[in-house]
Coordinates of N, CA, C and O in Angstrom, one line a residue:
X22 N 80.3 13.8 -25.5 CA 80.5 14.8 -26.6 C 80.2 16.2 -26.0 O 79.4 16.3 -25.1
X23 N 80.9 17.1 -26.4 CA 80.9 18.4 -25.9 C 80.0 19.0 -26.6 O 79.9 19.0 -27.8
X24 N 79.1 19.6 -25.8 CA 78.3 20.5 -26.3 C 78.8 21.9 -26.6 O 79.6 22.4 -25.8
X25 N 78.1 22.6 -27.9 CA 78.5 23.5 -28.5 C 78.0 25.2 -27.7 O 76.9 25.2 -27.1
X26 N 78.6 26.1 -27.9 CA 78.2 27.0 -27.6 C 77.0 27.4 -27.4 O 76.2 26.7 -27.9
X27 N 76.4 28.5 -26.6 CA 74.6 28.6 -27.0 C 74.1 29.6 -28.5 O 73.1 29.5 -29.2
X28 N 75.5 30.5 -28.3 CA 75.6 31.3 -29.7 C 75.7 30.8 -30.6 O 75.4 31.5 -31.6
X29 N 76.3 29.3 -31.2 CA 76.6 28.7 -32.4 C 74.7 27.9 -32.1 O 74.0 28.3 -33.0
X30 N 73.9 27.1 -31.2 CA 72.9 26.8 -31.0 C 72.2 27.5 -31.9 O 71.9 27.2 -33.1
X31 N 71.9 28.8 -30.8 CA 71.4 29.7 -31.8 C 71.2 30.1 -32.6 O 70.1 30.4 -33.1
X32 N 72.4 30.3 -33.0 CA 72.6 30.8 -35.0 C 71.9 30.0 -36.0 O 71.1 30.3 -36.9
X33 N 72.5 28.6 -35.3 CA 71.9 27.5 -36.5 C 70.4 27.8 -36.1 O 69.7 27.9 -37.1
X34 N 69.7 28.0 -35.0 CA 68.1 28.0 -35.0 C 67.5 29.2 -35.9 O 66.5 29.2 -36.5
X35 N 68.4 30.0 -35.7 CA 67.8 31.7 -36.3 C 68.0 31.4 -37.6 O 67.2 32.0 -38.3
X36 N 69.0 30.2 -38.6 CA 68.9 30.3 -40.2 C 68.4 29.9 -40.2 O 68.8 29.3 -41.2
X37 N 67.1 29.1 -39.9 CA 66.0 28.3 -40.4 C 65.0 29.2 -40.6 O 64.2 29.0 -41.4
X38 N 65.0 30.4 -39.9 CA 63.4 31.1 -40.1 C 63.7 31.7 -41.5 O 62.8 31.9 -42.3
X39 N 65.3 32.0 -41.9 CA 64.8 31.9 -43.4 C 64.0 31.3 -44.2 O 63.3 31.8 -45.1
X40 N 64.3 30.1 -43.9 CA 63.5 29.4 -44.7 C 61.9 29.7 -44.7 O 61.3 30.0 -45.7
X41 N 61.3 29.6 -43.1 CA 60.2 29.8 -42.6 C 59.4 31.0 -43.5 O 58.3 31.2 -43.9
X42 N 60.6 31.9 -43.5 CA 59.9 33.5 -44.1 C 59.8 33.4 -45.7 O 59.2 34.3 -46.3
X43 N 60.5 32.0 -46.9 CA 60.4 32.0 -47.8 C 58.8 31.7 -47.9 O 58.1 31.3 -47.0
X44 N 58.6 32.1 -49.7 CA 57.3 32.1 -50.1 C 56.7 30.7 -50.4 O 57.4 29.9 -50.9
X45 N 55.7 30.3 -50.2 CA 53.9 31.0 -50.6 C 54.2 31.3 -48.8 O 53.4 32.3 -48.7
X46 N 54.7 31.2 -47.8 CA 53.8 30.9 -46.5 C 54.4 32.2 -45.9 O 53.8 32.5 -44.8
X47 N 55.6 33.3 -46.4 CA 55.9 34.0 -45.7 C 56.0 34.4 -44.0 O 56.1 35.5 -43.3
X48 N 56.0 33.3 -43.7 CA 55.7 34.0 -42.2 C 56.7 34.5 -41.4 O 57.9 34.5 -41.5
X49 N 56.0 34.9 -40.6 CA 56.6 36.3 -39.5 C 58.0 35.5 -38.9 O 57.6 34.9 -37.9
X50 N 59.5 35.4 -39.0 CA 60.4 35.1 -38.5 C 60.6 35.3 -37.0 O 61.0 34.5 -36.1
X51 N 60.0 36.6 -36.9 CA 60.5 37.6 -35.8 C 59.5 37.0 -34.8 O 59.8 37.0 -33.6
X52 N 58.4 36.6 -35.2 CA 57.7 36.3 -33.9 C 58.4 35.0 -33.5 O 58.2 34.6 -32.3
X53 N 59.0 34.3 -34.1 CA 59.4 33.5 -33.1 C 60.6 34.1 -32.3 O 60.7 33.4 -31.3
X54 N 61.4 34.9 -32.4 CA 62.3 35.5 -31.7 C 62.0 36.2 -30.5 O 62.6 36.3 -29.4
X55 N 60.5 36.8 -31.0 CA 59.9 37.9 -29.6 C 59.6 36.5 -29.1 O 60.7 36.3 -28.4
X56 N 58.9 35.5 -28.9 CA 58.9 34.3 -27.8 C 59.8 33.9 -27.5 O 59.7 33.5 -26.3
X57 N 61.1 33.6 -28.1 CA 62.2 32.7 -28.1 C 63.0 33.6 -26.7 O 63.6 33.2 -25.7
X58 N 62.7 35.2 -27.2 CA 63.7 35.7 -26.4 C 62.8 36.2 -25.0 O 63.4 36.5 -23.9
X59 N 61.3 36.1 -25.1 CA 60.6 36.4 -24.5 C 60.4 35.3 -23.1 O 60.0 35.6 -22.0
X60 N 60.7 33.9 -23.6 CA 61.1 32.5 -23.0 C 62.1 32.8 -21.6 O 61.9 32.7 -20.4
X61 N 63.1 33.2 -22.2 CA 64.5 33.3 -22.0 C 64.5 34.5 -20.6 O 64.9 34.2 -19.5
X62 N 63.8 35.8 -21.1 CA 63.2 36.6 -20.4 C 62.6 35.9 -19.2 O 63.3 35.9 -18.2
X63 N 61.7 35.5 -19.1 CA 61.3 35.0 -17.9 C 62.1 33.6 -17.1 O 61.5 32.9 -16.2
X64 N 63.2 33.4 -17.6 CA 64.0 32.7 -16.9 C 64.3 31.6 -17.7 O 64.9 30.7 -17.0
X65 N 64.0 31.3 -18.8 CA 64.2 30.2 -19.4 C 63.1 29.0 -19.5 O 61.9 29.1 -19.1
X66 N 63.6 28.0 -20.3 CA 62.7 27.1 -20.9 C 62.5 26.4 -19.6 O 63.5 25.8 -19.5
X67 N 62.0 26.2 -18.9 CA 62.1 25.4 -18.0 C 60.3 25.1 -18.1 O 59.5 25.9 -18.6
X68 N 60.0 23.7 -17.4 CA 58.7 22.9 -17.9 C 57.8 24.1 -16.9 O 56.6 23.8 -17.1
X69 N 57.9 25.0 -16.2 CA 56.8 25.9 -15.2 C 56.7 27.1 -16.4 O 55.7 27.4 -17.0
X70 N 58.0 27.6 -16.5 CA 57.7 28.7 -17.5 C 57.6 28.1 -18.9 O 57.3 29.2 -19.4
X71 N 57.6 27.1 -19.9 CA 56.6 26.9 -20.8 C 55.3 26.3 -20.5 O 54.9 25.5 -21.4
X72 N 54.9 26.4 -19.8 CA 53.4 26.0 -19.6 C 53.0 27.5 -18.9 O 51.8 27.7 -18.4
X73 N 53.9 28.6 -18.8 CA 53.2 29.9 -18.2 C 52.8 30.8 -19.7 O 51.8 31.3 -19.9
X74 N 54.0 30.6 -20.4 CA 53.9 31.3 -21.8 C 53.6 30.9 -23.3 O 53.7 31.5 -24.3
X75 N 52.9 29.2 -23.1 CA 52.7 28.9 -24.3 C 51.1 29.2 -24.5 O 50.6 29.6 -25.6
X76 N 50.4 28.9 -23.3 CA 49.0 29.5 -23.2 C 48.9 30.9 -23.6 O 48.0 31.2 -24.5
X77 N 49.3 31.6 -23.2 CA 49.0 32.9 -23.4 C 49.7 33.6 -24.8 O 49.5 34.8 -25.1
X78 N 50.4 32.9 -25.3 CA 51.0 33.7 -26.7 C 49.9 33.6 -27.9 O 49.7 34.5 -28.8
X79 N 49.2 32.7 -27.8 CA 47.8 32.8 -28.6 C 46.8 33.6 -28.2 O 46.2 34.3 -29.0
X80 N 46.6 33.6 -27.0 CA 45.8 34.7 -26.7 C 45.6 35.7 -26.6 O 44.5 36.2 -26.4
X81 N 47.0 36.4 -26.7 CA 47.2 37.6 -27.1 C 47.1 37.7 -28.6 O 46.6 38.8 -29.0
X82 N 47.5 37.1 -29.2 CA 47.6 37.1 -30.9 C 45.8 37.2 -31.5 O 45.4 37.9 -32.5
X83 N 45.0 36.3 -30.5 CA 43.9 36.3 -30.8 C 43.2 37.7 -30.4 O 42.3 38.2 -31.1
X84 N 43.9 38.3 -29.1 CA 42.7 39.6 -28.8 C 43.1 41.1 -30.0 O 42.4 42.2 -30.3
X85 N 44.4 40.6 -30.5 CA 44.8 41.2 -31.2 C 44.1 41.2 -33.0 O 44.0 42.0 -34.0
X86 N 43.9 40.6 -32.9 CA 42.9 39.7 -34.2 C 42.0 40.4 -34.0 O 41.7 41.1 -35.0
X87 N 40.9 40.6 -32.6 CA 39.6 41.2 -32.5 C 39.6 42.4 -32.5 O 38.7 43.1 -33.0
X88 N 40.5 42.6 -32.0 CA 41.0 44.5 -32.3 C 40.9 45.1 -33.8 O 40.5 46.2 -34.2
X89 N 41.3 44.1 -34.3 CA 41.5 44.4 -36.0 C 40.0 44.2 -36.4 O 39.3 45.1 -36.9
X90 N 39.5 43.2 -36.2 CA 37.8 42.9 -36.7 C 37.1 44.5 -36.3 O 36.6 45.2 -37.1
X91 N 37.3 44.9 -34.6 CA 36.8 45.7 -34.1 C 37.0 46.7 -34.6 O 35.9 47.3 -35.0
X92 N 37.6 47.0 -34.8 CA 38.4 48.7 -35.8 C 37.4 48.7 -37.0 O 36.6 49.5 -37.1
X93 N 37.6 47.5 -38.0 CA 37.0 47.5 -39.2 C 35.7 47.6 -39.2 O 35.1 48.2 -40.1
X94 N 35.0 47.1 -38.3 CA 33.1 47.0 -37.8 C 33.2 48.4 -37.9 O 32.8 49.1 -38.8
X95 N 33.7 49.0 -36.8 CA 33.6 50.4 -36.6 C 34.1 51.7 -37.5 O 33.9 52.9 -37.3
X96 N 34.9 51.1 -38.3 CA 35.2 51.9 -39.3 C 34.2 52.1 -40.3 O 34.4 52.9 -41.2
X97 N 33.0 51.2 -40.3 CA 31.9 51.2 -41.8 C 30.8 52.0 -40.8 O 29.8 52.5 -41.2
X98 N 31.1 52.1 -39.2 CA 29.9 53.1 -38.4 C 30.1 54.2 -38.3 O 29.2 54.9 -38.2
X99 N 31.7 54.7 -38.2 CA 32.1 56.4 -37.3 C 33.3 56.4 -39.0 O 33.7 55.7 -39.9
X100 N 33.2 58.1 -38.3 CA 34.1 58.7 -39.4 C 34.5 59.8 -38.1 O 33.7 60.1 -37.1
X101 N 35.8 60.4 -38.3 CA 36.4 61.8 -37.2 C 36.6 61.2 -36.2 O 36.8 60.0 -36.0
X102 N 36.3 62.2 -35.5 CA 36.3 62.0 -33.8 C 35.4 60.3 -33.6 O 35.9 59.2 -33.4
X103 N 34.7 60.6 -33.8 CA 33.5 59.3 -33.4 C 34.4 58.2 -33.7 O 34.5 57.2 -33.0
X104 N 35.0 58.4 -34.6 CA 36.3 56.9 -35.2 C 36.7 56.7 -34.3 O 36.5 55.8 -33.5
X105 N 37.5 57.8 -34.2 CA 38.7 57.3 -33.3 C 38.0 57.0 -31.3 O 38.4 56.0 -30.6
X106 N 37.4 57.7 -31.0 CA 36.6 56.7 -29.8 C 35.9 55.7 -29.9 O 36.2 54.9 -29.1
X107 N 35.1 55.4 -30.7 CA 35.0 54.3 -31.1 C 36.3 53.1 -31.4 O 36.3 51.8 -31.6
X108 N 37.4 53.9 -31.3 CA 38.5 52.7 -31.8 C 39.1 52.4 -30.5 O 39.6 51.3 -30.2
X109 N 38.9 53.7 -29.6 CA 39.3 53.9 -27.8 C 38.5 52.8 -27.4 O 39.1 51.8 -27.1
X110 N 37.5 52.9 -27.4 CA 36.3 51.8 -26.7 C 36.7 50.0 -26.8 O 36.5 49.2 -25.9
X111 N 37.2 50.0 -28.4 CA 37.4 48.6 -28.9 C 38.4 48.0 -27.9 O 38.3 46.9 -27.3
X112 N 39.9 49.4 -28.0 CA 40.9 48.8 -27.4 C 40.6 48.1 -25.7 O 40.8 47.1 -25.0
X113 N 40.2 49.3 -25.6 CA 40.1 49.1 -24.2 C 39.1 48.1 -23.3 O 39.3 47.7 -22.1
X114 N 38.1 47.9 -24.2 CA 37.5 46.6 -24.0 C 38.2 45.5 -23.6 O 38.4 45.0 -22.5
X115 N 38.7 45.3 -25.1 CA 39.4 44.3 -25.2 C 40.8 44.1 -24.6 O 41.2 43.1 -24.1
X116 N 41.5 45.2 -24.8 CA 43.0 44.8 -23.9 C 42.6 44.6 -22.6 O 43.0 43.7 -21.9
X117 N 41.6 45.6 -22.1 CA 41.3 44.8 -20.5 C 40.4 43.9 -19.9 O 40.1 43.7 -18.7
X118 N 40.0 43.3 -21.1 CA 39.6 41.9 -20.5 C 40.3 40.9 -20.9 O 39.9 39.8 -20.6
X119 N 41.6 41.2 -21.9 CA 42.6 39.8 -22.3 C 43.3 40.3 -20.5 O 43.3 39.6 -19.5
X120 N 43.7 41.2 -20.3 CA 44.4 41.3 -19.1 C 43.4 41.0 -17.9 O 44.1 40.9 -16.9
X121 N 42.3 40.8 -17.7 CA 41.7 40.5 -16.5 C 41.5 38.7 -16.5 O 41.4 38.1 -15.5
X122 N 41.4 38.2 -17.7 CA 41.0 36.6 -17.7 C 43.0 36.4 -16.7 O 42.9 35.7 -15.7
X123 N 44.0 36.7 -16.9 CA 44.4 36.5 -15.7 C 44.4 36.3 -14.2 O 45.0 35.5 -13.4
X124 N 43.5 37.2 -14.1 CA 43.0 37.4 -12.5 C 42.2 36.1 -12.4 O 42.3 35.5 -11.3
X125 N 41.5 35.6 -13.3 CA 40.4 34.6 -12.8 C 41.0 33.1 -13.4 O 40.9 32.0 -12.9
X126 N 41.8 33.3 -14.6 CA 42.2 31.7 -14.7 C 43.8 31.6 -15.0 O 44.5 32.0 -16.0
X127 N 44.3 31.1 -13.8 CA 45.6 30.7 -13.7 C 46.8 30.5 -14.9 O 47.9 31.0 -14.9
X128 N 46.2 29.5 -15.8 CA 46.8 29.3 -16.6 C 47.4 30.8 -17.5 O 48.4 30.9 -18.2
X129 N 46.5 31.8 -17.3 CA 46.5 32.6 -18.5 C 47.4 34.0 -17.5 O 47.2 35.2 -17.6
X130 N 48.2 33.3 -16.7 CA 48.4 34.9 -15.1 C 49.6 35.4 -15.9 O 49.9 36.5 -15.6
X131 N 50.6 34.7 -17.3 CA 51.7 35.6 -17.7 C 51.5 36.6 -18.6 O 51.9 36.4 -19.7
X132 N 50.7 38.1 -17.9 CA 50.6 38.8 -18.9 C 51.8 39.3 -20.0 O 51.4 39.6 -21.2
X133 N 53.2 39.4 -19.7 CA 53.6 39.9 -20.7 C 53.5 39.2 -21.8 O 53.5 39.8 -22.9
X134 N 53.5 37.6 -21.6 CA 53.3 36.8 -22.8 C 51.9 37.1 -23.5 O 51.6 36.3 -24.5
X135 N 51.3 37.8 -23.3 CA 49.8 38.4 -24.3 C 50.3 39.1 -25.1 O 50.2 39.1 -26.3
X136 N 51.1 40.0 -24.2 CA 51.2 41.0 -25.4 C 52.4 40.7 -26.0 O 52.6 41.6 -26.9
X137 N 53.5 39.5 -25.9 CA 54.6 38.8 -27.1 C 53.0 38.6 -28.6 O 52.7 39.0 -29.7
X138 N 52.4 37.7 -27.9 CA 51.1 37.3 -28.8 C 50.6 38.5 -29.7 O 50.8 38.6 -30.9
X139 N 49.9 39.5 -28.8 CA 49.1 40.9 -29.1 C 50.1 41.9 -30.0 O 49.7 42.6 -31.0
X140 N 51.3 41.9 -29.5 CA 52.2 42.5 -30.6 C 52.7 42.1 -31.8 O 52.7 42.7 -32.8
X141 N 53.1 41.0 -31.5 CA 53.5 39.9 -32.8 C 51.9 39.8 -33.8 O 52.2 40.1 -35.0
X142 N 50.8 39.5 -33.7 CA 49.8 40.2 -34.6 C 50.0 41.2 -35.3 O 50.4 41.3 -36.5
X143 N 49.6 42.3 -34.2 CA 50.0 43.3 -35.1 C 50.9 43.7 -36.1 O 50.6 44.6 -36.9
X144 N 52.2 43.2 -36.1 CA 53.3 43.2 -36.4 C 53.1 42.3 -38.3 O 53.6 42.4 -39.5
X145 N 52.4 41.8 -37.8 CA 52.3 40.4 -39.3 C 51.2 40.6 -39.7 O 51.0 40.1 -40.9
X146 N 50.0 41.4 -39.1 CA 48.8 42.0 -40.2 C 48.9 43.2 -40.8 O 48.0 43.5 -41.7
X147 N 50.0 44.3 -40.4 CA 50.2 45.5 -40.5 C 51.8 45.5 -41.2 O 52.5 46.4 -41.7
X148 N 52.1 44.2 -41.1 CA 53.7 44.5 -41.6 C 54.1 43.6 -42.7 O 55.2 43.3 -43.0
X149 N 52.5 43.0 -43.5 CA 52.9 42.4 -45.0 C 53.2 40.5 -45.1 O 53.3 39.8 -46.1
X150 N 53.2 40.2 -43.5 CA 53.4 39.0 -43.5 C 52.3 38.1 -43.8 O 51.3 38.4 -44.3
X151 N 52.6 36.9 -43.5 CA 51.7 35.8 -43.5 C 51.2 35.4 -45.3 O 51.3 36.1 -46.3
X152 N 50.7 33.9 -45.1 CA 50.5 33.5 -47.0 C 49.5 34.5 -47.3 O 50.1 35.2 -48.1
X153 N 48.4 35.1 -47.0 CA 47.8 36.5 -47.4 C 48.3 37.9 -47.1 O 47.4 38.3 -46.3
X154 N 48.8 38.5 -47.2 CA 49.1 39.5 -46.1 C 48.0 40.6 -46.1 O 47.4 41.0 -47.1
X155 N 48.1 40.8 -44.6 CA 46.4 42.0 -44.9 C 45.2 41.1 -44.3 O 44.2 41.7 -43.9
X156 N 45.4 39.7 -44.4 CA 44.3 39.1 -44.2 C 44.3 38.7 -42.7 O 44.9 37.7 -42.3
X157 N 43.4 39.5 -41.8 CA 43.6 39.1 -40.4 C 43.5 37.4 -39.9 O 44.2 37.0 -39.0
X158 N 42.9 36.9 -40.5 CA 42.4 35.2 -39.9 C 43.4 34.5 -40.6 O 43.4 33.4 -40.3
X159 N 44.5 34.9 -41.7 CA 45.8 34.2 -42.1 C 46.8 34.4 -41.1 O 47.4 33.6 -40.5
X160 N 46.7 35.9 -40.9 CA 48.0 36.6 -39.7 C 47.5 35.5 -38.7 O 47.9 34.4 -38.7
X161 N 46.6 36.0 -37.9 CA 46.3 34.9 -36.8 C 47.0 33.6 -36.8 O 47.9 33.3 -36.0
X162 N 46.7 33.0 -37.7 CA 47.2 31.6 -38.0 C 48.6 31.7 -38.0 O 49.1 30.6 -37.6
X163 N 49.3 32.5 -38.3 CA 50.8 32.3 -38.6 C 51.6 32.6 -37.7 O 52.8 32.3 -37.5
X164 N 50.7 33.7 -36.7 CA 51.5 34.3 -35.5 C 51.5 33.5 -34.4 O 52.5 33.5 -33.7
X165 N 50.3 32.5 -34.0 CA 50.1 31.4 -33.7 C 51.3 30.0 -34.0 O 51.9 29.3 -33.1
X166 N 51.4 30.1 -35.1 CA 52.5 29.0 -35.4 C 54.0 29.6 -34.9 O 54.9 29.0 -34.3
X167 N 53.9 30.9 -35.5 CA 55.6 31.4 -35.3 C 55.6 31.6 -33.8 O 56.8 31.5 -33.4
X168 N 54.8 31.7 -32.8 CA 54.8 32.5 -31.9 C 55.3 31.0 -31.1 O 55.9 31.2 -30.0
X169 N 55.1 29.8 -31.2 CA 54.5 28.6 -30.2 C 56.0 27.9 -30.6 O 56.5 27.1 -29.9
X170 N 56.7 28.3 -31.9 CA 57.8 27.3 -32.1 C 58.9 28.5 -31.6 O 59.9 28.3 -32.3
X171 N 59.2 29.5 -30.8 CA 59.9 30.3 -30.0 C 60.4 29.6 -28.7 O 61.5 29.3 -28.3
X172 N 59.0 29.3 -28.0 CA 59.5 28.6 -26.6 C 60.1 27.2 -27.1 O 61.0 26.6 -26.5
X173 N 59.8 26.9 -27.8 CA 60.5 25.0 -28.3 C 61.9 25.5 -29.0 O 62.8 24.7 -28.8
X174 N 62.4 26.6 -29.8 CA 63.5 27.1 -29.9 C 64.5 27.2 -28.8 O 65.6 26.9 -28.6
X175 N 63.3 28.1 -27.9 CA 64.5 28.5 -26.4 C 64.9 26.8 -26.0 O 66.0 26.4 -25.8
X176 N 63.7 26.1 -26.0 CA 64.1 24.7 -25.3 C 65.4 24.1 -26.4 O 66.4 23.7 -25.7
X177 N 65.5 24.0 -27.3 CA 66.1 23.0 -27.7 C 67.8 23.7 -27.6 O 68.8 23.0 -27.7
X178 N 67.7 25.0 -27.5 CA 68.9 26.1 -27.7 C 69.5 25.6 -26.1 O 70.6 25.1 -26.0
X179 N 68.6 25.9 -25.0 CA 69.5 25.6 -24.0 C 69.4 23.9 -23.4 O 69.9 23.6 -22.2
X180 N 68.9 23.0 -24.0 CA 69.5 21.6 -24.5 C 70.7 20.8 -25.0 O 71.3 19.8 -24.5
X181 N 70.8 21.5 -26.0 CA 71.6 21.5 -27.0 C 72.8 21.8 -26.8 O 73.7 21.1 -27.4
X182 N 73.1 22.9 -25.9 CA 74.2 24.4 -25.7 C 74.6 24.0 -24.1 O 74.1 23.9 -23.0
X183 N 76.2 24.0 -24.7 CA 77.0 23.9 -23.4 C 76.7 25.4 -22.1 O 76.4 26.5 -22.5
X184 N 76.8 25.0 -20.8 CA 76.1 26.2 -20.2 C 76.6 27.4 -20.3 O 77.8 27.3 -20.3
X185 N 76.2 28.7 -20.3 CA 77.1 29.5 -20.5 C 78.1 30.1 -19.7 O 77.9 30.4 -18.6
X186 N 79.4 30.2 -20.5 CA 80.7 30.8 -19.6 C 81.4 29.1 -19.5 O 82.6 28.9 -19.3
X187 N 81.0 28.6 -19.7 CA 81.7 26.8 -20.0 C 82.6 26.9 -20.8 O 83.2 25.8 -20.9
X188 N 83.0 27.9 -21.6 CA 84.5 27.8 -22.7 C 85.0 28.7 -22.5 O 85.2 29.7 -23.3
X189 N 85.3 28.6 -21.5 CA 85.9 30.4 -21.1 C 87.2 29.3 -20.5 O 88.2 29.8 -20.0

């Protein structure tokens, strides 16, 4: 049987997050697209590169999570100036030790995929998503889910999908 285009693959995978984004669970569509395409980005589904970027799409989602706890702790301490370094301090803690656990544990060496994770957070606690929205430890959970069914999209899209330039 002939396999079908990767753009017809695709399509059919992209109308499902309709569904995914319908209510009570709302969730973030797009983050699976930033991994899906994020996948793809680093060369495809292939069994080295999902095991480079499926670890680390949580972990960025997660330091991104702390960022948001961190802001709020510090927002009931500093007001002005003091706020906002105090919010300098948080970041910078934290983004640079999600970027240094690279250096020391292998699994975790694809930094761009932190920040597919670290952005896609923010994106779904600041942008109304998730069954709570607003609620950091729901976002978490959902960017988590949306973010991990991306690389298994990329996989099944170029499975599925005749190679490209094959119907030419």
């Amino acid at each position: 049987m002939k396999k079908p285009p990767a753009e017809v693959v695709a399509s059919l995978l992209a109308i499902t997050t309709i569904l995914i984004h319908l209510h009570p669970y709302n969730f973030p569509p797009w983050a699976i697209f930033v991994s899906w395409a994020g996948t793809f980005a680093m060369g495809g589904p292939s069994k080295e590169n999902l095991k480079r970027i499926w670890p680390v799409l949580p972990l960025g989602a997660f330091v991104g999570f702390l960022v948001v706890l961190g802001f709020k702790k510090v927002g009931t301490m500093y007001t002005g100036t003091e706020l906002i370094l105090a919010q300098m301090v948080v970041l910078f803690c934290l983004n640079g030790g999600m970027m240094s656990i690279a250096r020391f544990v292998p699994m975790f060496s694809f930094i761009p995929g932190m920040f597919f994770g670290f952005a896609s957070f923010f994106a779904t606690m600041f942008g109304g998503f998730g069954p709570e929205p607003g609620n950091p430890y729901m976002a978490l959970a959902a960017v988590v889910a949306m973010n991990a069914l991306g690389p298994l999209y990329a996989l099944i899209t170029a499975r599925c999908s005749a190679p490209h330039g094959a119907h030419h």
